[in-house]
Coordinates of C-alpha atoms in Angstrom, one line a residue:
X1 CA -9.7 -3.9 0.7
X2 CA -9.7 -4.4 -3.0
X3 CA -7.2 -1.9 -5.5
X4 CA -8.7 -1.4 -8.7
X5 CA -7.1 0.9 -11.7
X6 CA -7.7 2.0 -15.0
X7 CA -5.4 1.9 -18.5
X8 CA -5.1 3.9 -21.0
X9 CA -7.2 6.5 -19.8
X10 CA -5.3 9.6 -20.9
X11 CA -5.4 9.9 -24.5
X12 CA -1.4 10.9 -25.2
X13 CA -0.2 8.6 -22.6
X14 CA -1.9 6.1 -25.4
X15 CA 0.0 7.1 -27.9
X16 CA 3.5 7.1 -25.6
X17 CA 2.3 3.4 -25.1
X18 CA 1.4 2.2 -28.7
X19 CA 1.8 5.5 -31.1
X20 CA -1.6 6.0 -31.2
X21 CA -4.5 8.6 -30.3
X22 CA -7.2 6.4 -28.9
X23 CA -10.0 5.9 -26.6
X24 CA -11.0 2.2 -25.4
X25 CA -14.3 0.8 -26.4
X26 CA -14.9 0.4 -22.5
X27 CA -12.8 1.1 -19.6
X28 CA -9.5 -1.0 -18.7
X29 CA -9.8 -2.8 -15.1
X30 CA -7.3 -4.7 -13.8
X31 CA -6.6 -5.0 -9.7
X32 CA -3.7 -5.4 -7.6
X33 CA -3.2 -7.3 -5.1
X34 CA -3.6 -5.8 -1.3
X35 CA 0.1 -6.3 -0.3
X36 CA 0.8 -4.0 -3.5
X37 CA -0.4 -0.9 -1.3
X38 CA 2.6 1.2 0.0
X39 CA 1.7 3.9 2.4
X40 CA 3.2 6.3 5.2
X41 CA 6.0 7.9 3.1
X42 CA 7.8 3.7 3.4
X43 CA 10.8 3.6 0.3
X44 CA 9.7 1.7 -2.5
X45 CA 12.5 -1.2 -3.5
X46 CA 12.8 -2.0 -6.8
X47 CA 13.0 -5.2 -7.4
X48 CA 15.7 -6.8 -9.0
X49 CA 13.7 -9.1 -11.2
X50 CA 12.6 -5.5 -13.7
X51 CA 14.5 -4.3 -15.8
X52 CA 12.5 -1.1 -15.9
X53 CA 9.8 0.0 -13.6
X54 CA 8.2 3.2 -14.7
X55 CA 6.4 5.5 -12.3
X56 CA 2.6 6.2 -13.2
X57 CA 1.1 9.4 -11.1
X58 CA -2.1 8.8 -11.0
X59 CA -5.2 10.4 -8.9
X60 CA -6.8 8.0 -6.6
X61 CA -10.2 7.8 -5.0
X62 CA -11.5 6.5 -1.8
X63 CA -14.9 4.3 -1.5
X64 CA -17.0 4.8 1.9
X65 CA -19.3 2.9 1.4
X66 CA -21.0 -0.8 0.0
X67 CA -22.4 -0.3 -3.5
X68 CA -23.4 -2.7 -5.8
X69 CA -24.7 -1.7 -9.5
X70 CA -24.2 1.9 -9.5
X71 CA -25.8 4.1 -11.3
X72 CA -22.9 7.2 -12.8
X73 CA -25.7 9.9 -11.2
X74 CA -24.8 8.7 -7.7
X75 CA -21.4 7.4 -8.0
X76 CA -20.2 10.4 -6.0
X77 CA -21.8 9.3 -2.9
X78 CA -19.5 6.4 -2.8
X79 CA -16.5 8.2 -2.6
X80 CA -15.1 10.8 0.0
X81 CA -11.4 11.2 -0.5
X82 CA -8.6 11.7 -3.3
X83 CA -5.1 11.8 -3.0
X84 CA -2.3 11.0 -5.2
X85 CA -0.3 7.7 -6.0
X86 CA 1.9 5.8 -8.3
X87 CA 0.7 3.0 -10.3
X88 CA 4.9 1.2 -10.4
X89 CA 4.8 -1.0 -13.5
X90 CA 7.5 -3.4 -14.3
X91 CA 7.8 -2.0 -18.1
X92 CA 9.8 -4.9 -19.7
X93 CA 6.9 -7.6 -18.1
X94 CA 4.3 -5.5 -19.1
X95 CA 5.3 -5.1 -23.1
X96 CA 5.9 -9.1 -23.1
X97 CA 2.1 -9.7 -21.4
X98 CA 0.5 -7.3 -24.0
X99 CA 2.0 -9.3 -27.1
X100 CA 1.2 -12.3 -25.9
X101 CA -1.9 -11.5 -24.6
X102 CA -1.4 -12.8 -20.9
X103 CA -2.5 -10.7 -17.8
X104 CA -1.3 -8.0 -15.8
X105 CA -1.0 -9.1 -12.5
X106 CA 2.8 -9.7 -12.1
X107 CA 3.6 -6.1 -13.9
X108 CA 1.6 -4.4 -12.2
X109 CA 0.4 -6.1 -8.8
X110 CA 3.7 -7.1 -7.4
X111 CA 4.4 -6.1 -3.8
X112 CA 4.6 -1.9 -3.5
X113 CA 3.8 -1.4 -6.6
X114 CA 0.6 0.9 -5.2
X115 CA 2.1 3.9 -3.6
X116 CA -0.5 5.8 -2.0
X117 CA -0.5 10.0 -0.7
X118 CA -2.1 11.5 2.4
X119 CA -5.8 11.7 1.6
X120 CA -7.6 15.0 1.4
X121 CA -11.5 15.3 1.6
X122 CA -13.5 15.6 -1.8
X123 CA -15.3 18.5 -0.1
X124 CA -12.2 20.5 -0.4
X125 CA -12.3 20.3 -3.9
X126 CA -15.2 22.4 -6.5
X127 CA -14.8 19.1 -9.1
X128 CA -13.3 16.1 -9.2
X129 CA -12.8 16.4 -12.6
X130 CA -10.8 19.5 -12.7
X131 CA -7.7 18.2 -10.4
X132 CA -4.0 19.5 -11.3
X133 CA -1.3 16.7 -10.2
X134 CA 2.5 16.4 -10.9
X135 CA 5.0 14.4 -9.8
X136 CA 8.8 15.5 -9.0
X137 CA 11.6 13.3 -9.0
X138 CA 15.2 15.1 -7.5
X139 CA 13.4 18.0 -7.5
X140 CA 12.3 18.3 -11.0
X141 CA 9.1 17.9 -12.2
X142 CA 8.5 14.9 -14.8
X143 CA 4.6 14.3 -15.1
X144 CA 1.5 16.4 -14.4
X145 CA -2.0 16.1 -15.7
X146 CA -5.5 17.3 -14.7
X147 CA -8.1 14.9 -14.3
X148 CA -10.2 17.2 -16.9
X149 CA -8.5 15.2 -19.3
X150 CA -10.0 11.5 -18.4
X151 CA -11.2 9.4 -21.1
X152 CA -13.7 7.9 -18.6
X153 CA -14.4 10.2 -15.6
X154 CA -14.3 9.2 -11.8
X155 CA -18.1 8.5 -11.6
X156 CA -18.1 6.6 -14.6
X157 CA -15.5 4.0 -13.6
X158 CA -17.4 3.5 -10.3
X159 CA -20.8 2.9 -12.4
X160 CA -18.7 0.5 -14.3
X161 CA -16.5 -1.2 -11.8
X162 CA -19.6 -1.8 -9.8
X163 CA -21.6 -3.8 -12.2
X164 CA -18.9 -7.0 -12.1
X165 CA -17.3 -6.1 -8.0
X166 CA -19.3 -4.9 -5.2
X167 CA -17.7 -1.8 -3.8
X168 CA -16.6 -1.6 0.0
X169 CA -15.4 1.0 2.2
X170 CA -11.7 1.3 1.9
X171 CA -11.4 0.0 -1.5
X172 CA -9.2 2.8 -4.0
X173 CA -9.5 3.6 -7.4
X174 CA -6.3 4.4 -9.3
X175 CA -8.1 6.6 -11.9
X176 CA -5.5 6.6 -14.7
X177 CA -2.2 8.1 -16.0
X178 CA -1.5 10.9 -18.4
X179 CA 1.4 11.5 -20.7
X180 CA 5.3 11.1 -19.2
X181 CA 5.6 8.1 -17.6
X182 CA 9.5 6.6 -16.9
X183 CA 11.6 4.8 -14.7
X184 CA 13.0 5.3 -11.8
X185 CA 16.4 4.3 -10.5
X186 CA 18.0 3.6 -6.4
X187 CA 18.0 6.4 -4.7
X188 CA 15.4 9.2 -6.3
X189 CA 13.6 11.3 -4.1
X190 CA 9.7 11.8 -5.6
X191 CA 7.3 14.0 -4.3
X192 CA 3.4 13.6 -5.5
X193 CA 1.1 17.2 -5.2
X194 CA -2.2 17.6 -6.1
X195 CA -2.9 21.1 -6.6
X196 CA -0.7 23.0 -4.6
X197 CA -0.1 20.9 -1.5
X198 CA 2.1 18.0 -1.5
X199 CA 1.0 14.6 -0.5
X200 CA 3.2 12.2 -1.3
X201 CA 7.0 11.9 -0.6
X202 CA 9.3 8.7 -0.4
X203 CA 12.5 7.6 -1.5
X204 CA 13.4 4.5 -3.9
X205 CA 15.8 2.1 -2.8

């Protein structure tokens, strides 16, 4: 099982990151590592060695099946599920690898760091691409977005992805973050909901 997600694919969450309303020449791919995933409502322990982890809601696709080379017009026959999760990034880490140019794996791939909702079936959905997600912490809301809002849609970072890693069933696709990402601190209570059902829920500890 491979975890693959995308920067800086929501245009303000750019500029809360660098100040700046851009869109990447290509998508930004980077993976995390499979003891990163973090399922079944478990806590989430920050780890000591951050001095700021930020949440990062994020919709997050399914694969069902091998795919190699893509084409975008059937990119949604590899996919069958979407739920949402948090992409937890060590902020401090993260700021120091993008100055000096070093990769992402230790900010971003560290153990838990992949928090992942119940899945609900793409069929109950008319379009992808037109998904409402927020994220509560104590009860209040601190981040929504709708996936209408993607820099690079689903079915193009599938296309895309698939060109340099084969696709397998089970692999997920962390599609992204939009604007009002923070930390998080011992003991918050967050809540994930895509439309109006929640799907995620889990303390930090």
């Amino acid at each position: 099982m491979k975890i693959f997600a995308v920067g800086m694919n929501y245009i303000q969450h750019n500029k809360e990151l660098d100040g700046a309303l851009y869109k990447p020449e290509k998508p930004v791919i980077f993976t995390k590592a499979d003891s990163a995933l973090l399922k079944d409502h478990k806590p989430f322990f920050i780890p000591d060695w951050s001095e700021q982890v930020d949440y990062e809601t994020e919709l997050v696709v399914r694969i069902c099946r091998l795919g190699k080379s893509i084409p975008e017009r059937f990119a949604h026959r590899y996919y069958d599920a979407v739920t949402v999760g948090i992409d937890f990034t060590a902020r401090d880490m993260q700021r120091e690898a993008r100055e000096k140019g070093l990769p992402w794996e230790l900010c971003k791939g560290f153990d838990g760091s992949a928090v992942i909702g119940d899945w609900q079936p793409i069929s109950n959905y008319r379009d992808i691409q037109a998904l409402h997600f927020h994220l509560d912490i104590n009860g209040q809301k601190v981040q929504e977005g709708c996936s209408c809002d993607m820099l690079y849609k689903v079915d193009e970072l599938v296309s895309y992805i698939s060109q340099f890693f084969t696709l397998k069933t089970g692999d997920l696709l962390y599609t992204g973050t939009p604007v009002g990402v923070g930390p998080v601190k011992i003991d918050d209570h967050i809540e994930g909901w895509l439309e109006d059902k929640k799907v995620l829920e889990f303390n930090c500890k």
